[in-house]
C-alpha cells in the first residue's frame, strides 16, 4: 500500500478514514476538496484542478480522499489500493447533516479557509443533501463497471458497505496484509 484512494458518497467517511490510514502509514493525506475549492467557495477550473492533482499523484506514496470524476483518470491508474466506502444512503444523509450542523455551529475552517453554512444542506442546485440524493444511486451502479476497466485492474479494491465493516477493517489493518475484495 503506497498510493491509496478513499472514495464514496458525501458523508461516507472518506476524510476520516483517509486521515486514519495516512496516520497509520505515516503518508501524506490529501483531501481533494482542499484542492478543488478556493477561498470564498470558488471552484477551481478543470485545468487548474487537474494540474494540481497530477502534481500530487506523482508522489511515491499518499492517501487521497475524494470523488472527483474529472481527476479519476489521473489518480486511479496510479493507485495501488482503492477503498470504496459504500455506506447506506440514510446513514450518509444523516452523517452529512450532522457534519454540516457541527461545522456551521463551530465555525471551523474547511476547504481552504471556507466555512460551512447550514443553508448549504438544502439551498441551491448544489445543496449537500440534494447532490447526495441525485448522485448516490447512479454512482453505486456506475462504480463496479469503472473498477473493472483494464486501467484499474492492478489495484486492490476494498469495498466496505457499512460503518461496522469500516471499523472491523481498521481493527484488522495491517499494511500489505489487508484483505482484498472486489
JSON list of C-alpha atoms in Angstrom, two decimals:
[
{"chain": "A", "resi": 1, "resn": "UNK", "atom": "CA", "xyz": [0.00, 0.00, 0.00]},
{"chain": "A", "resi": 2, "resn": "UNK", "atom": "CA", "xyz": [1.77, 3.07, -1.29]},
{"chain": "A", "resi": 3, "resn": "UNK", "atom": "CA", "xyz": [-0.90, 5.04, -3.15]},
{"chain": "A", "resi": 4, "resn": "UNK", "atom": "CA", "xyz": [-4.37, 4.80, -1.67]},
{"chain": "A", "resi": 5, "resn": "UNK", "atom": "CA", "xyz": [-7.62, 6.43, -2.72]},
{"chain": "A", "resi": 6, "resn": "UNK", "atom": "CA", "xyz": [-10.66, 6.53, -0.43]},
{"chain": "A", "resi": 7, "resn": "UNK", "atom": "CA", "xyz": [-13.90, 7.28, -2.25]},
{"chain": "A", "resi": 8, "resn": "UNK", "atom": "CA", "xyz": [-17.61, 7.18, -1.55]},
{"chain": "A", "resi": 9, "resn": "UNK", "atom": "CA", "xyz": [-20.65, 9.40, -1.15]},
{"chain": "A", "resi": 10, "resn": "UNK", "atom": "CA", "xyz": [-20.58, 12.65, 0.77]},
{"chain": "A", "resi": 11, "resn": "UNK", "atom": "CA", "xyz": [-20.83, 11.73, 4.43]},
{"chain": "A", "resi": 12, "resn": "UNK", "atom": "CA", "xyz": [-19.48, 8.21, 3.96]},
{"chain": "A", "resi": 13, "resn": "UNK", "atom": "CA", "xyz": [-16.34, 8.92, 6.00]},
{"chain": "A", "resi": 14, "resn": "UNK", "atom": "CA", "xyz": [-13.73, 9.41, 3.26]},
{"chain": "A", "resi": 15, "resn": "UNK", "atom": "CA", "xyz": [-11.79, 12.12, 5.07]},
{"chain": "A", "resi": 16, "resn": "UNK", "atom": "CA", "xyz": [-11.99, 10.40, 8.45]},
{"chain": "A", "resi": 17, "resn": "UNK", "atom": "CA", "xyz": [-10.80, 7.04, 7.13]},
{"chain": "A", "resi": 18, "resn": "UNK", "atom": "CA", "xyz": [-8.25, 8.62, 4.78]},
{"chain": "A", "resi": 19, "resn": "UNK", "atom": "CA", "xyz": [-6.68, 10.60, 7.63]},
{"chain": "A", "resi": 20, "resn": "UNK", "atom": "CA", "xyz": [-6.60, 7.46, 9.78]},
{"chain": "A", "resi": 21, "resn": "UNK", "atom": "CA", "xyz": [-4.91, 5.35, 7.09]},
{"chain": "A", "resi": 22, "resn": "UNK", "atom": "CA", "xyz": [-2.40, 8.11, 6.34]},
{"chain": "A", "resi": 23, "resn": "UNK", "atom": "CA", "xyz": [-1.53, 8.34, 10.03]},
{"chain": "A", "resi": 24, "resn": "UNK", "atom": "CA", "xyz": [-1.09, 4.56, 10.31]},
{"chain": "A", "resi": 25, "resn": "UNK", "atom": "CA", "xyz": [1.24, 4.50, 7.31]},
{"chain": "A", "resi": 26, "resn": "UNK", "atom": "CA", "xyz": [2.85, 7.89, 8.01]},
{"chain": "A", "resi": 27, "resn": "UNK", "atom": "CA", "xyz": [1.92, 9.02, 4.50]},
{"chain": "A", "resi": 28, "resn": "UNK", "atom": "CA", "xyz": [0.77, 12.46, 3.33]},
{"chain": "A", "resi": 29, "resn": "UNK", "atom": "CA", "xyz": [-3.01, 12.89, 3.30]},
{"chain": "A", "resi": 30, "resn": "UNK", "atom": "CA", "xyz": [-4.78, 14.93, 0.63]},
{"chain": "A", "resi": 31, "resn": "UNK", "atom": "CA", "xyz": [-8.48, 15.74, 0.63]},
{"chain": "A", "resi": 32, "resn": "UNK", "atom": "CA", "xyz": [-9.47, 16.61, -2.94]},
{"chain": "A", "resi": 33, "resn": "UNK", "atom": "CA", "xyz": [-11.98, 19.14, -1.61]},
{"chain": "A", "resi": 34, "resn": "UNK", "atom": "CA", "xyz": [-8.98, 21.18, -0.43]},
{"chain": "A", "resi": 35, "resn": "UNK", "atom": "CA", "xyz": [-7.51, 21.03, -3.92]},
{"chain": "A", "resi": 36, "resn": "UNK", "atom": "CA", "xyz": [-10.77, 21.84, -5.72]},
{"chain": "A", "resi": 37, "resn": "UNK", "atom": "CA", "xyz": [-12.24, 24.61, -3.55]},
{"chain": "A", "resi": 38, "resn": "UNK", "atom": "CA", "xyz": [-10.60, 28.01, -3.29]},
{"chain": "A", "resi": 39, "resn": "UNK", "atom": "CA", "xyz": [-11.40, 30.70, -0.68]},
{"chain": "A", "resi": 40, "resn": "UNK", "atom": "CA", "xyz": [-14.95, 32.02, -0.99]},
{"chain": "A", "resi": 41, "resn": "UNK", "atom": "CA", "xyz": [-16.16, 28.62, -2.22]},
{"chain": "A", "resi": 42, "resn": "UNK", "atom": "CA", "xyz": [-14.82, 29.39, -5.69]},
{"chain": "A", "resi": 43, "resn": "UNK", "atom": "CA", "xyz": [-14.31, 26.19, -7.64]},
{"chain": "A", "resi": 44, "resn": "UNK", "atom": "CA", "xyz": [-11.01, 25.63, -9.42]},
{"chain": "A", "resi": 45, "resn": "UNK", "atom": "CA", "xyz": [-11.09, 25.49, -13.17]},
{"chain": "A", "resi": 46, "resn": "UNK", "atom": "CA", "xyz": [-10.86, 21.97, -14.53]},
{"chain": "A", "resi": 47, "resn": "UNK", "atom": "CA", "xyz": [-7.41, 22.68, -15.96]},
{"chain": "A", "resi": 48, "resn": "UNK", "atom": "CA", "xyz": [-6.06, 24.08, -12.68]},
{"chain": "A", "resi": 49, "resn": "UNK", "atom": "CA", "xyz": [-7.59, 21.26, -10.64]},
{"chain": "A", "resi": 50, "resn": "UNK", "atom": "CA", "xyz": [-6.23, 18.54, -12.95]},
{"chain": "A", "resi": 51, "resn": "UNK", "atom": "CA", "xyz": [-2.76, 20.10, -12.95]},
{"chain": "A", "resi": 52, "resn": "UNK", "atom": "CA", "xyz": [-2.71, 20.20, -9.14]},
{"chain": "A", "resi": 53, "resn": "UNK", "atom": "CA", "xyz": [-3.97, 16.61, -8.89]},
{"chain": "A", "resi": 54, "resn": "UNK", "atom": "CA", "xyz": [-1.43, 15.42, -11.46]},
{"chain": "A", "resi": 55, "resn": "UNK", "atom": "CA", "xyz": [1.35, 17.03, -9.44]},
{"chain": "A", "resi": 56, "resn": "UNK", "atom": "CA", "xyz": [0.12, 15.39, -6.21]},
{"chain": "A", "resi": 57, "resn": "UNK", "atom": "CA", "xyz": [-0.31, 11.99, -7.87]},
{"chain": "A", "resi": 58, "resn": "UNK", "atom": "CA", "xyz": [3.36, 11.94, -8.96]},
{"chain": "A", "resi": 59, "resn": "UNK", "atom": "CA", "xyz": [4.34, 11.36, -5.32]},
{"chain": "A", "resi": 60, "resn": "UNK", "atom": "CA", "xyz": [5.62, 7.93, -4.39]},
{"chain": "A", "resi": 61, "resn": "UNK", "atom": "CA", "xyz": [3.17, 7.43, -1.54]},
{"chain": "A", "resi": 62, "resn": "UNK", "atom": "CA", "xyz": [-0.06, 9.14, -0.47]},
{"chain": "A", "resi": 63, "resn": "UNK", "atom": "CA", "xyz": [-3.60, 8.72, 0.77]},
{"chain": "A", "resi": 64, "resn": "UNK", "atom": "CA", "xyz": [-6.17, 10.73, -1.16]},
{"chain": "A", "resi": 65, "resn": "UNK", "atom": "CA", "xyz": [-9.85, 11.14, -0.29]},
{"chain": "A", "resi": 66, "resn": "UNK", "atom": "CA", "xyz": [-12.34, 12.29, -2.89]},
{"chain": "A", "resi": 67, "resn": "UNK", "atom": "CA", "xyz": [-14.78, 11.54, -5.68]},
{"chain": "A", "resi": 68, "resn": "UNK", "atom": "CA", "xyz": [-13.86, 13.96, -8.44]},
{"chain": "A", "resi": 69, "resn": "UNK", "atom": "CA", "xyz": [-14.54, 12.17, -11.72]},
{"chain": "A", "resi": 70, "resn": "UNK", "atom": "CA", "xyz": [-12.63, 14.86, -13.66]},
{"chain": "A", "resi": 71, "resn": "UNK", "atom": "CA", "xyz": [-9.43, 13.63, -11.97]},
{"chain": "A", "resi": 72, "resn": "UNK", "atom": "CA", "xyz": [-10.13, 9.89, -11.82]},
{"chain": "A", "resi": 73, "resn": "UNK", "atom": "CA", "xyz": [-8.03, 9.17, -14.93]},
{"chain": "A", "resi": 74, "resn": "UNK", "atom": "CA", "xyz": [-5.05, 10.84, -13.22]},
{"chain": "A", "resi": 75, "resn": "UNK", "atom": "CA", "xyz": [-5.41, 9.08, -9.88]},
{"chain": "A", "resi": 76, "resn": "UNK", "atom": "CA", "xyz": [-6.92, 5.63, -10.14]},
{"chain": "A", "resi": 77, "resn": "UNK", "atom": "CA", "xyz": [-4.38, 4.18, -12.61]},
{"chain": "A", "resi": 78, "resn": "UNK", "atom": "CA", "xyz": [-1.59, 5.34, -10.25]},
{"chain": "A", "resi": 79, "resn": "UNK", "atom": "CA", "xyz": [-3.22, 3.99, -7.10]},
{"chain": "A", "resi": 80, "resn": "UNK", "atom": "CA", "xyz": [-2.43, 0.53, -5.80]},
{"chain": "A", "resi": 81, "resn": "UNK", "atom": "CA", "xyz": [-5.36, 0.46, -3.36]},
{"chain": "A", "resi": 82, "resn": "UNK", "atom": "CA", "xyz": [-8.90, 1.76, -3.84]},
{"chain": "A", "resi": 83, "resn": "UNK", "atom": "CA", "xyz": [-11.11, 1.88, -0.75]},
{"chain": "A", "resi": 84, "resn": "UNK", "atom": "CA", "xyz": [-14.81, 2.23, -1.61]},
{"chain": "A", "resi": 85, "resn": "UNK", "atom": "CA", "xyz": [-16.97, 3.41, 1.27]},
{"chain": "A", "resi": 86, "resn": "UNK", "atom": "CA", "xyz": [-20.36, 2.22, 0.07]},
{"chain": "A", "resi": 87, "resn": "UNK", "atom": "CA", "xyz": [-22.33, 3.25, 3.16]},
{"chain": "A", "resi": 88, "resn": "UNK", "atom": "CA", "xyz": [-26.19, 3.10, 3.08]},
{"chain": "A", "resi": 89, "resn": "UNK", "atom": "CA", "xyz": [-27.96, 6.22, 1.84]},
{"chain": "A", "resi": 90, "resn": "UNK", "atom": "CA", "xyz": [-29.81, 7.03, 5.07]},
{"chain": "A", "resi": 91, "resn": "UNK", "atom": "CA", "xyz": [-26.58, 6.86, 7.01]},
{"chain": "A", "resi": 92, "resn": "UNK", "atom": "CA", "xyz": [-24.70, 9.19, 4.62]},
{"chain": "A", "resi": 93, "resn": "UNK", "atom": "CA", "xyz": [-27.60, 11.65, 4.67]},
{"chain": "A", "resi": 94, "resn": "UNK", "atom": "CA", "xyz": [-27.56, 11.62, 8.47]},
{"chain": "A", "resi": 95, "resn": "UNK", "atom": "CA", "xyz": [-23.79, 11.99, 8.64]},
{"chain": "A", "resi": 96, "resn": "UNK", "atom": "CA", "xyz": [-23.76, 14.80, 6.06]},
{"chain": "A", "resi": 97, "resn": "UNK", "atom": "CA", "xyz": [-26.42, 16.65, 8.05]},
{"chain": "A", "resi": 98, "resn": "UNK", "atom": "CA", "xyz": [-24.62, 16.13, 11.37]},
{"chain": "A", "resi": 99, "resn": "UNK", "atom": "CA", "xyz": [-21.30, 17.27, 9.88]},
{"chain": "A", "resi": 100, "resn": "UNK", "atom": "CA", "xyz": [-22.81, 20.41, 8.32]},
{"chain": "A", "resi": 101, "resn": "UNK", "atom": "CA", "xyz": [-24.59, 21.21, 11.58]},
{"chain": "A", "resi": 102, "resn": "UNK", "atom": "CA", "xyz": [-21.37, 20.77, 13.59]},
{"chain": "A", "resi": 103, "resn": "UNK", "atom": "CA", "xyz": [-19.23, 22.77, 11.16]},
{"chain": "A", "resi": 104, "resn": "UNK", "atom": "CA", "xyz": [-21.73, 25.62, 10.84]},
{"chain": "A", "resi": 105, "resn": "UNK", "atom": "CA", "xyz": [-22.14, 25.88, 14.63]},
{"chain": "A", "resi": 106, "resn": "UNK", "atom": "CA", "xyz": [-18.42, 25.70, 15.40]},
{"chain": "A", "resi": 107, "resn": "UNK", "atom": "CA", "xyz": [-17.35, 27.94, 12.52]},
{"chain": "A", "resi": 108, "resn": "UNK", "atom": "CA", "xyz": [-14.44, 25.60, 11.80]},
{"chain": "A", "resi": 109, "resn": "UNK", "atom": "CA", "xyz": [-12.48, 26.34, 8.67]},
{"chain": "A", "resi": 110, "resn": "UNK", "atom": "CA", "xyz": [-12.73, 23.80, 5.87]},
{"chain": "A", "resi": 111, "resn": "UNK", "atom": "CA", "xyz": [-11.61, 23.66, 2.25]},
{"chain": "A", "resi": 112, "resn": "UNK", "atom": "CA", "xyz": [-9.00, 26.44, 2.14]},
{"chain": "A", "resi": 113, "resn": "UNK", "atom": "CA", "xyz": [-10.48, 28.68, 4.79]},
{"chain": "A", "resi": 114, "resn": "UNK", "atom": "CA", "xyz": [-14.14, 28.37, 3.87]},
{"chain": "A", "resi": 115, "resn": "UNK", "atom": "CA", "xyz": [-16.87, 27.91, 6.45]},
{"chain": "A", "resi": 116, "resn": "UNK", "atom": "CA", "xyz": [-19.86, 25.64, 6.19]},
{"chain": "A", "resi": 117, "resn": "UNK", "atom": "CA", "xyz": [-23.24, 27.37, 6.15]},
{"chain": "A", "resi": 118, "resn": "UNK", "atom": "CA", "xyz": [-26.13, 25.29, 7.42]},
{"chain": "A", "resi": 119, "resn": "UNK", "atom": "CA", "xyz": [-28.17, 26.59, 4.49]},
{"chain": "A", "resi": 120, "resn": "UNK", "atom": "CA", "xyz": [-25.80, 24.68, 2.16]},
{"chain": "A", "resi": 121, "resn": "UNK", "atom": "CA", "xyz": [-27.56, 21.50, 3.26]},
{"chain": "A", "resi": 122, "resn": "UNK", "atom": "CA", "xyz": [-30.78, 22.31, 1.43]},
{"chain": "A", "resi": 123, "resn": "UNK", "atom": "CA", "xyz": [-30.46, 25.54, -0.57]},
{"chain": "A", "resi": 124, "resn": "UNK", "atom": "CA", "xyz": [-29.47, 25.85, -4.16]},
{"chain": "A", "resi": 125, "resn": "UNK", "atom": "CA", "xyz": [-28.95, 23.40, -7.01]},
{"chain": "A", "resi": 126, "resn": "UNK", "atom": "CA", "xyz": [-25.79, 22.01, -5.40]},
{"chain": "A", "resi": 127, "resn": "UNK", "atom": "CA", "xyz": [-27.10, 21.62, -1.86]},
{"chain": "A", "resi": 128, "resn": "UNK", "atom": "CA", "xyz": [-25.27, 18.92, 0.07]},
{"chain": "A", "resi": 129, "resn": "UNK", "atom": "CA", "xyz": [-28.34, 16.73, 0.54]},
{"chain": "A", "resi": 130, "resn": "UNK", "atom": "CA", "xyz": [-29.65, 17.36, -2.99]},
{"chain": "A", "resi": 131, "resn": "UNK", "atom": "CA", "xyz": [-26.30, 16.45, -4.51]},
{"chain": "A", "resi": 132, "resn": "UNK", "atom": "CA", "xyz": [-26.12, 13.24, -2.49]},
{"chain": "A", "resi": 133, "resn": "UNK", "atom": "CA", "xyz": [-29.68, 12.26, -3.44]},
{"chain": "A", "resi": 134, "resn": "UNK", "atom": "CA", "xyz": [-29.02, 12.99, -7.13]},
{"chain": "A", "resi": 135, "resn": "UNK", "atom": "CA", "xyz": [-25.75, 11.05, -7.37]},
{"chain": "A", "resi": 136, "resn": "UNK", "atom": "CA", "xyz": [-25.88, 8.25, -4.79]},
{"chain": "A", "resi": 137, "resn": "UNK", "atom": "CA", "xyz": [-27.69, 5.52, -6.73]},
{"chain": "A", "resi": 138, "resn": "UNK", "atom": "CA", "xyz": [-26.12, 6.34, -10.11]},
{"chain": "A", "resi": 139, "resn": "UNK", "atom": "CA", "xyz": [-22.62, 6.10, -8.66]},
{"chain": "A", "resi": 140, "resn": "UNK", "atom": "CA", "xyz": [-23.39, 2.80, -6.94]},
{"chain": "A", "resi": 141, "resn": "UNK", "atom": "CA", "xyz": [-24.40, 1.40, -10.34]},
{"chain": "A", "resi": 142, "resn": "UNK", "atom": "CA", "xyz": [-21.52, 3.04, -12.23]},
{"chain": "A", "resi": 143, "resn": "UNK", "atom": "CA", "xyz": [-18.59, 2.28, -9.91]},
{"chain": "A", "resi": 144, "resn": "UNK", "atom": "CA", "xyz": [-18.43, -1.53, -10.29]},
{"chain": "A", "resi": 145, "resn": "UNK", "atom": "CA", "xyz": [-18.11, -1.07, -14.07]},
{"chain": "A", "resi": 146, "resn": "UNK", "atom": "CA", "xyz": [-15.42, 1.59, -13.66]},
{"chain": "A", "resi": 147, "resn": "UNK", "atom": "CA", "xyz": [-13.50, -0.63, -11.25]},
{"chain": "A", "resi": 148, "resn": "UNK", "atom": "CA", "xyz": [-13.49, -3.44, -13.84]},
{"chain": "A", "resi": 149, "resn": "UNK", "atom": "CA", "xyz": [-11.81, -1.29, -16.50]},
{"chain": "A", "resi": 150, "resn": "UNK", "atom": "CA", "xyz": [-8.35, -2.55, -17.54]},
{"chain": "A", "resi": 151, "resn": "UNK", "atom": "CA", "xyz": [-6.60, 0.57, -16.22]},
{"chain": "A", "resi": 152, "resn": "UNK", "atom": "CA", "xyz": [-7.88, -0.19, -12.71]},
{"chain": "A", "resi": 153, "resn": "UNK", "atom": "CA", "xyz": [-7.44, -3.98, -12.59]},
{"chain": "A", "resi": 154, "resn": "UNK", "atom": "CA", "xyz": [-3.99, -3.69, -10.98]},
{"chain": "A", "resi": 155, "resn": "UNK", "atom": "CA", "xyz": [-5.40, -2.05, -7.85]},
{"chain": "A", "resi": 156, "resn": "UNK", "atom": "CA", "xyz": [-6.60, -3.79, -4.71]},
{"chain": "A", "resi": 157, "resn": "UNK", "atom": "CA", "xyz": [-10.23, -2.87, -4.12]},
{"chain": "A", "resi": 158, "resn": "UNK", "atom": "CA", "xyz": [-11.56, -2.80, -0.59]},
{"chain": "A", "resi": 159, "resn": "UNK", "atom": "CA", "xyz": [-15.33, -2.44, -0.72]},
{"chain": "A", "resi": 160, "resn": "UNK", "atom": "CA", "xyz": [-16.76, -1.53, 2.69]},
{"chain": "A", "resi": 161, "resn": "UNK", "atom": "CA", "xyz": [-20.55, -1.47, 2.83]},
{"chain": "A", "resi": 162, "resn": "UNK", "atom": "CA", "xyz": [-21.32, -0.43, 6.40]},
{"chain": "A", "resi": 163, "resn": "UNK", "atom": "CA", "xyz": [-19.73, 1.52, 9.23]},
{"chain": "A", "resi": 164, "resn": "UNK", "atom": "CA", "xyz": [-19.27, -1.74, 11.13]},
{"chain": "A", "resi": 165, "resn": "UNK", "atom": "CA", "xyz": [-17.23, -3.11, 8.19]},
{"chain": "A", "resi": 166, "resn": "UNK", "atom": "CA", "xyz": [-15.08, 0.01, 8.26]},
{"chain": "A", "resi": 167, "resn": "UNK", "atom": "CA", "xyz": [-14.45, -0.48, 11.99]},
{"chain": "A", "resi": 168, "resn": "UNK", "atom": "CA", "xyz": [-13.63, -4.17, 11.52]},
{"chain": "A", "resi": 169, "resn": "UNK", "atom": "CA", "xyz": [-11.27, -3.33, 8.65]},
{"chain": "A", "resi": 170, "resn": "UNK", "atom": "CA", "xyz": [-9.49, -0.74, 10.79]},
{"chain": "A", "resi": 171, "resn": "UNK", "atom": "CA", "xyz": [-9.19, -3.18, 13.68]},
{"chain": "A", "resi": 172, "resn": "UNK", "atom": "CA", "xyz": [-7.52, -5.75, 11.40]},
{"chain": "A", "resi": 173, "resn": "UNK", "atom": "CA", "xyz": [-5.47, -3.23, 9.42]},
{"chain": "A", "resi": 174, "resn": "UNK", "atom": "CA", "xyz": [-2.01, -4.47, 8.61]},
{"chain": "A", "resi": 175, "resn": "UNK", "atom": "CA", "xyz": [-0.31, -2.74, 5.68]},
{"chain": "A", "resi": 176, "resn": "UNK", "atom": "CA", "xyz": [0.46, -5.24, 2.95]},
{"chain": "A", "resi": 177, "resn": "UNK", "atom": "CA", "xyz": [-1.81, -7.86, 4.53]},
{"chain": "A", "resi": 178, "resn": "UNK", "atom": "CA", "xyz": [-5.13, -6.11, 4.15]},
{"chain": "A", "resi": 179, "resn": "UNK", "atom": "CA", "xyz": [-7.85, -8.39, 2.74]},
{"chain": "A", "resi": 180, "resn": "UNK", "atom": "CA", "xyz": [-8.81, -7.67, -0.83]},
{"chain": "A", "resi": 181, "resn": "UNK", "atom": "CA", "xyz": [-12.38, -7.59, -2.03]},
{"chain": "A", "resi": 182, "resn": "UNK", "atom": "CA", "xyz": [-13.61, -6.82, -5.49]}
]
